[in-house]
PDB file of C-alpha atoms in Angstrom:
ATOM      1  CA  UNK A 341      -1.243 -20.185 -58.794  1.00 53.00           C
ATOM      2  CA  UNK A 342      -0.329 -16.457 -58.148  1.00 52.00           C
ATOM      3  CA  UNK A 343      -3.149 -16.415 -55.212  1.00 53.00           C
ATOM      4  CA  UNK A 344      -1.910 -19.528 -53.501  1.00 51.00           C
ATOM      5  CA  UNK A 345       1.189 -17.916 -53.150  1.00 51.00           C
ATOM      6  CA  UNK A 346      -0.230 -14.436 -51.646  1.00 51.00           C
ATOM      7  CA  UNK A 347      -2.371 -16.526 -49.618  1.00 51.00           C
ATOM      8  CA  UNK A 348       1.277 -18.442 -48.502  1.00 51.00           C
ATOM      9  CA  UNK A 349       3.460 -15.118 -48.272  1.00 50.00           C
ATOM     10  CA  UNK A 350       0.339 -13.887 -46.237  1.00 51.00           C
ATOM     11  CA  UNK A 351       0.458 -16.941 -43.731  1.00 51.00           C
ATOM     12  CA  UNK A 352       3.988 -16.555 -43.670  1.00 49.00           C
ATOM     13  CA  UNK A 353       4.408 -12.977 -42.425  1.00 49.00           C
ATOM     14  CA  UNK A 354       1.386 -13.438 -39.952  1.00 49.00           C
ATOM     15  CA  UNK A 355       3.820 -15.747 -37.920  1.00 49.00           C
ATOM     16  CA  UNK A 356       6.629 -13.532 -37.970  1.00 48.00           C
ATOM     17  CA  UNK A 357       4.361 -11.199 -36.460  1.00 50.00           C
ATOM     18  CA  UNK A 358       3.159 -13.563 -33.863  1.00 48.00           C
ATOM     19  CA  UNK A 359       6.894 -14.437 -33.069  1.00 51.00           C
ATOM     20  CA  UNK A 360       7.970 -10.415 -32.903  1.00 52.00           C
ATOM     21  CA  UNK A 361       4.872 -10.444 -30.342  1.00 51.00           C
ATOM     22  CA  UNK A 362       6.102 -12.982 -27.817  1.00 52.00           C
ATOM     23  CA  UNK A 363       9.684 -11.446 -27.576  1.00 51.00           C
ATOM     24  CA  UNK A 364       8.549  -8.296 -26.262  1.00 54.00           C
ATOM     25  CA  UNK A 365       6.194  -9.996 -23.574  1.00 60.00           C
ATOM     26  CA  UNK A 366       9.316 -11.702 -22.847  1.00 79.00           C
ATOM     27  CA  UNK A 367      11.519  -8.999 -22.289  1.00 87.00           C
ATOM     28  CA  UNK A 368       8.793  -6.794 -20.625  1.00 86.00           C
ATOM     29  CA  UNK A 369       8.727  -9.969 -17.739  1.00 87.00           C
ATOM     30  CA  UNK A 370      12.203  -9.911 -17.773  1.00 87.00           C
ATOM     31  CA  UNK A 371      12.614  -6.285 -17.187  1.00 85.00           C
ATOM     32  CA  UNK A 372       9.717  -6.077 -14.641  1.00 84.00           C
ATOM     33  CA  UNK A 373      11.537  -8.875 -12.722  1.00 85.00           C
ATOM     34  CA  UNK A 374      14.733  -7.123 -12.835  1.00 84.00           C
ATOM     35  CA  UNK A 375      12.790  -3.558 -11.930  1.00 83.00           C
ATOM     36  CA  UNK A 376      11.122  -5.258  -8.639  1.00 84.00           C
ATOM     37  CA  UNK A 377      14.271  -6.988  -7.612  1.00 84.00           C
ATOM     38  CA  UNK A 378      15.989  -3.456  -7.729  1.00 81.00           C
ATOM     39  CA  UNK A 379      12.788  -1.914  -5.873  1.00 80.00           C
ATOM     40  CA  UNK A 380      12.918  -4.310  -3.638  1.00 81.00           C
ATOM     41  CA  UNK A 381      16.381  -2.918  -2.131  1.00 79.00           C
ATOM     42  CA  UNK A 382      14.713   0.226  -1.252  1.00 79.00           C
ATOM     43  CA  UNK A 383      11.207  -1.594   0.111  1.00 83.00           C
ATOM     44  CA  UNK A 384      10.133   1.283   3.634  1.00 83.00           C
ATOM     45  CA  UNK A 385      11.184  -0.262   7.069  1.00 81.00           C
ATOM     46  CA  UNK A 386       9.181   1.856   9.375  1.00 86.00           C
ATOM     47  CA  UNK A 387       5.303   1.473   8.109  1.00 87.00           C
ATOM     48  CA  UNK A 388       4.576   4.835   7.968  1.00 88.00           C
ATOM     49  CA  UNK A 389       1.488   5.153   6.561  1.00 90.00           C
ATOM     50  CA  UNK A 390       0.103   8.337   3.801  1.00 90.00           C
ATOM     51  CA  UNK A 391      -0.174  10.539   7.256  1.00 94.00           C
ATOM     52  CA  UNK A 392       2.774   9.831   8.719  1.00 93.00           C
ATOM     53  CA  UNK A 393       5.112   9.974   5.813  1.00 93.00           C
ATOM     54  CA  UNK A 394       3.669  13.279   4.810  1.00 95.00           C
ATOM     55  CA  UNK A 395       4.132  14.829   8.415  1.00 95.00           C
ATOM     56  CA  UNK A 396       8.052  13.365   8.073  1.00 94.00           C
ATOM     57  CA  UNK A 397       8.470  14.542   4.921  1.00 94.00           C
ATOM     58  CA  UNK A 398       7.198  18.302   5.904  1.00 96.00           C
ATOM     59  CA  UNK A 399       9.557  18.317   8.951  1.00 95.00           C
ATOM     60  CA  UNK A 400      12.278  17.069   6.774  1.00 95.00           C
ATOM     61  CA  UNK A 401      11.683  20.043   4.026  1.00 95.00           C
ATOM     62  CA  UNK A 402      10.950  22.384   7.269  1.00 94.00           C
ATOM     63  CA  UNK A 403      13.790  22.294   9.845  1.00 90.00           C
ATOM     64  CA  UNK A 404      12.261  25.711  11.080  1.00 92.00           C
ATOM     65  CA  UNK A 405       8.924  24.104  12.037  1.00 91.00           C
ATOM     66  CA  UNK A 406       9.668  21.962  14.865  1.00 90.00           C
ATOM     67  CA  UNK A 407       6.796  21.958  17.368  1.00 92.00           C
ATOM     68  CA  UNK A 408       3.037  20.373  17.071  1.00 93.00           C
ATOM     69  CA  UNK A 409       1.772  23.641  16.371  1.00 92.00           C
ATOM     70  CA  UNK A 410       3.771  24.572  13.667  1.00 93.00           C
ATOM     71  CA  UNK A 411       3.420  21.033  11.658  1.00 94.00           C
ATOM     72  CA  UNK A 412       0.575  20.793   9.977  1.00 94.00           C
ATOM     73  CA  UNK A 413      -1.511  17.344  10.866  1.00 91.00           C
ATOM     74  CA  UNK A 414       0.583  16.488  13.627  1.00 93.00           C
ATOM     75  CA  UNK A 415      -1.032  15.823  16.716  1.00 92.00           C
ATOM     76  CA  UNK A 416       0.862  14.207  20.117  1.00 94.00           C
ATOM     77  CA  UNK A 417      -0.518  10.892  19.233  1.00 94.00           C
ATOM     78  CA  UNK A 418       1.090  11.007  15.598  1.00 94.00           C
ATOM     79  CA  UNK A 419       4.164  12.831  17.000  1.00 95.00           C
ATOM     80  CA  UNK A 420       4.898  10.072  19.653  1.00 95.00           C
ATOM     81  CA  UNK A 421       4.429   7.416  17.164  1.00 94.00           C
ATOM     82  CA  UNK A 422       7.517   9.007  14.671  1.00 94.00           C
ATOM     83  CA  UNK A 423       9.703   8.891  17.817  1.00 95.00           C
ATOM     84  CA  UNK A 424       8.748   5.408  18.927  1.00 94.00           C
ATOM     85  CA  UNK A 425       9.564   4.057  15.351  1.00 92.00           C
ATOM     86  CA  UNK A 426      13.037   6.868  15.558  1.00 92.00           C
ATOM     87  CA  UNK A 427      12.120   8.960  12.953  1.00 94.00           C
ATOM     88  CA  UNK A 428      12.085  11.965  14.987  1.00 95.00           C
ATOM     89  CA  UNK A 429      13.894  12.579  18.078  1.00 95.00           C
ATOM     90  CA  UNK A 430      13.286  15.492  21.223  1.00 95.00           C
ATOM     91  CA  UNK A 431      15.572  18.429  20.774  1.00 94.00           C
ATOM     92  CA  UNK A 432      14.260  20.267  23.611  1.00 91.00           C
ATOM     93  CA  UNK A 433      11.278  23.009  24.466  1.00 90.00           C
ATOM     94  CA  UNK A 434      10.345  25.804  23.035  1.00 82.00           C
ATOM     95  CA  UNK A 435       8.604  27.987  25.917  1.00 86.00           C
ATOM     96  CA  UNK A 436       5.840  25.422  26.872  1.00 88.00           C
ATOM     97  CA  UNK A 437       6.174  23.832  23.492  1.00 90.00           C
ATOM     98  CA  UNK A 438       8.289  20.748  23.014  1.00 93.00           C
ATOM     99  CA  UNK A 439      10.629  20.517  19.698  1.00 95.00           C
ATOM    100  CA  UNK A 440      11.309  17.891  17.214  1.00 95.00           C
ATOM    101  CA  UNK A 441      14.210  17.124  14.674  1.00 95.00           C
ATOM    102  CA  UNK A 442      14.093  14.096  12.151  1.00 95.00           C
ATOM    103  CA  UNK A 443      16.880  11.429  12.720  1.00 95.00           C
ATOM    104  CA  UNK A 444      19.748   9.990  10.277  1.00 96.00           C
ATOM    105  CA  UNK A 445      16.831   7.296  10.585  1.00 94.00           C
ATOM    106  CA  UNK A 446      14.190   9.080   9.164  1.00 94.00           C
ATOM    107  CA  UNK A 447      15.618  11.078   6.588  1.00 95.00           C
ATOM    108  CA  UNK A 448      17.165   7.670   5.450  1.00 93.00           C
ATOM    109  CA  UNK A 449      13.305   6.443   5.398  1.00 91.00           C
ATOM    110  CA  UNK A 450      12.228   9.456   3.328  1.00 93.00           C
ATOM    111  CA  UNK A 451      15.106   8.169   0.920  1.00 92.00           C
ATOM    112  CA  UNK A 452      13.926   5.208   0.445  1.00 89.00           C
ATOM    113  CA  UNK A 453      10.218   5.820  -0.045  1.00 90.00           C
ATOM    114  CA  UNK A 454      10.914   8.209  -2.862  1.00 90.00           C
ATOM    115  CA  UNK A 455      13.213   5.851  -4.251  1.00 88.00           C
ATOM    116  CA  UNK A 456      10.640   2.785  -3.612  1.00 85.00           C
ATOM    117  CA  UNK A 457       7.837   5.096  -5.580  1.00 86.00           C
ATOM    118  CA  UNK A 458      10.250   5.946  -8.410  1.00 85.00           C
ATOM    119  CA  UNK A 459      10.827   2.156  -9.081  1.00 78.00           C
ATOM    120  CA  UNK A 460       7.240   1.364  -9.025  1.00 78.00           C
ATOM    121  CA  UNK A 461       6.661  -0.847 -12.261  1.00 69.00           C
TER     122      UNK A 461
END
């Protein structure tokens, strides 16, 4: 009689565990929808891709270095694409050299990527 009722507490606990299982998964999809609606505020705008974004964010961190020469990866092709999407606008020349500053826009766009990454689930 004792063993049929360790064999009963035994059956009894292992569903309480079971239960205590399924209310985390629960939460966890709760909390993951929650964190993605959040991220979702912040989602980029511009498409910059790994290049791109890395070039920004190195102009952003280095208002001294604002020609082609002085950013490191930038090329005209990559430099005319940041001011067609307005992350970068012409400040003026430089000698022969033509100078760059990063917009409102783009700094805004650096904002939200780091904030989009930190969200990340």
């Amino acid at each position: 009689m004792a063993e049929s009722k360790r064999r009963a507490s035994k059956g009894g606990a292992g569903n309480a565990i079971s239960t205590r299982a399924e209310a985390p998964a629960s939460n966890y999809e709760d909390w993951k929808a929650k964190k993605l609606k959040r991220r979702e505020k912040y989602r980029p705008q511009l498409g910059l891709d790994a290049k791109l974004e890395r070039i920004l964010r190195f102009m952003a961190d280095h208002a001294d270095c604002d020609t082609i020469d002085t950013i490191p990866g930038a090329g005209p092709v990559t430099i005319e694409w940041l001011v067609e999407k307005s992350a970068i606008r012409l400040v003026g020349t430089d000698g022969h050299a033509l100078r760059y500053a990063v917009t409102e826009e783009g700094r805004a766009e650096l904002h939200r990527i780091q904030k989009w990454k930190s969200l990340t689930p």
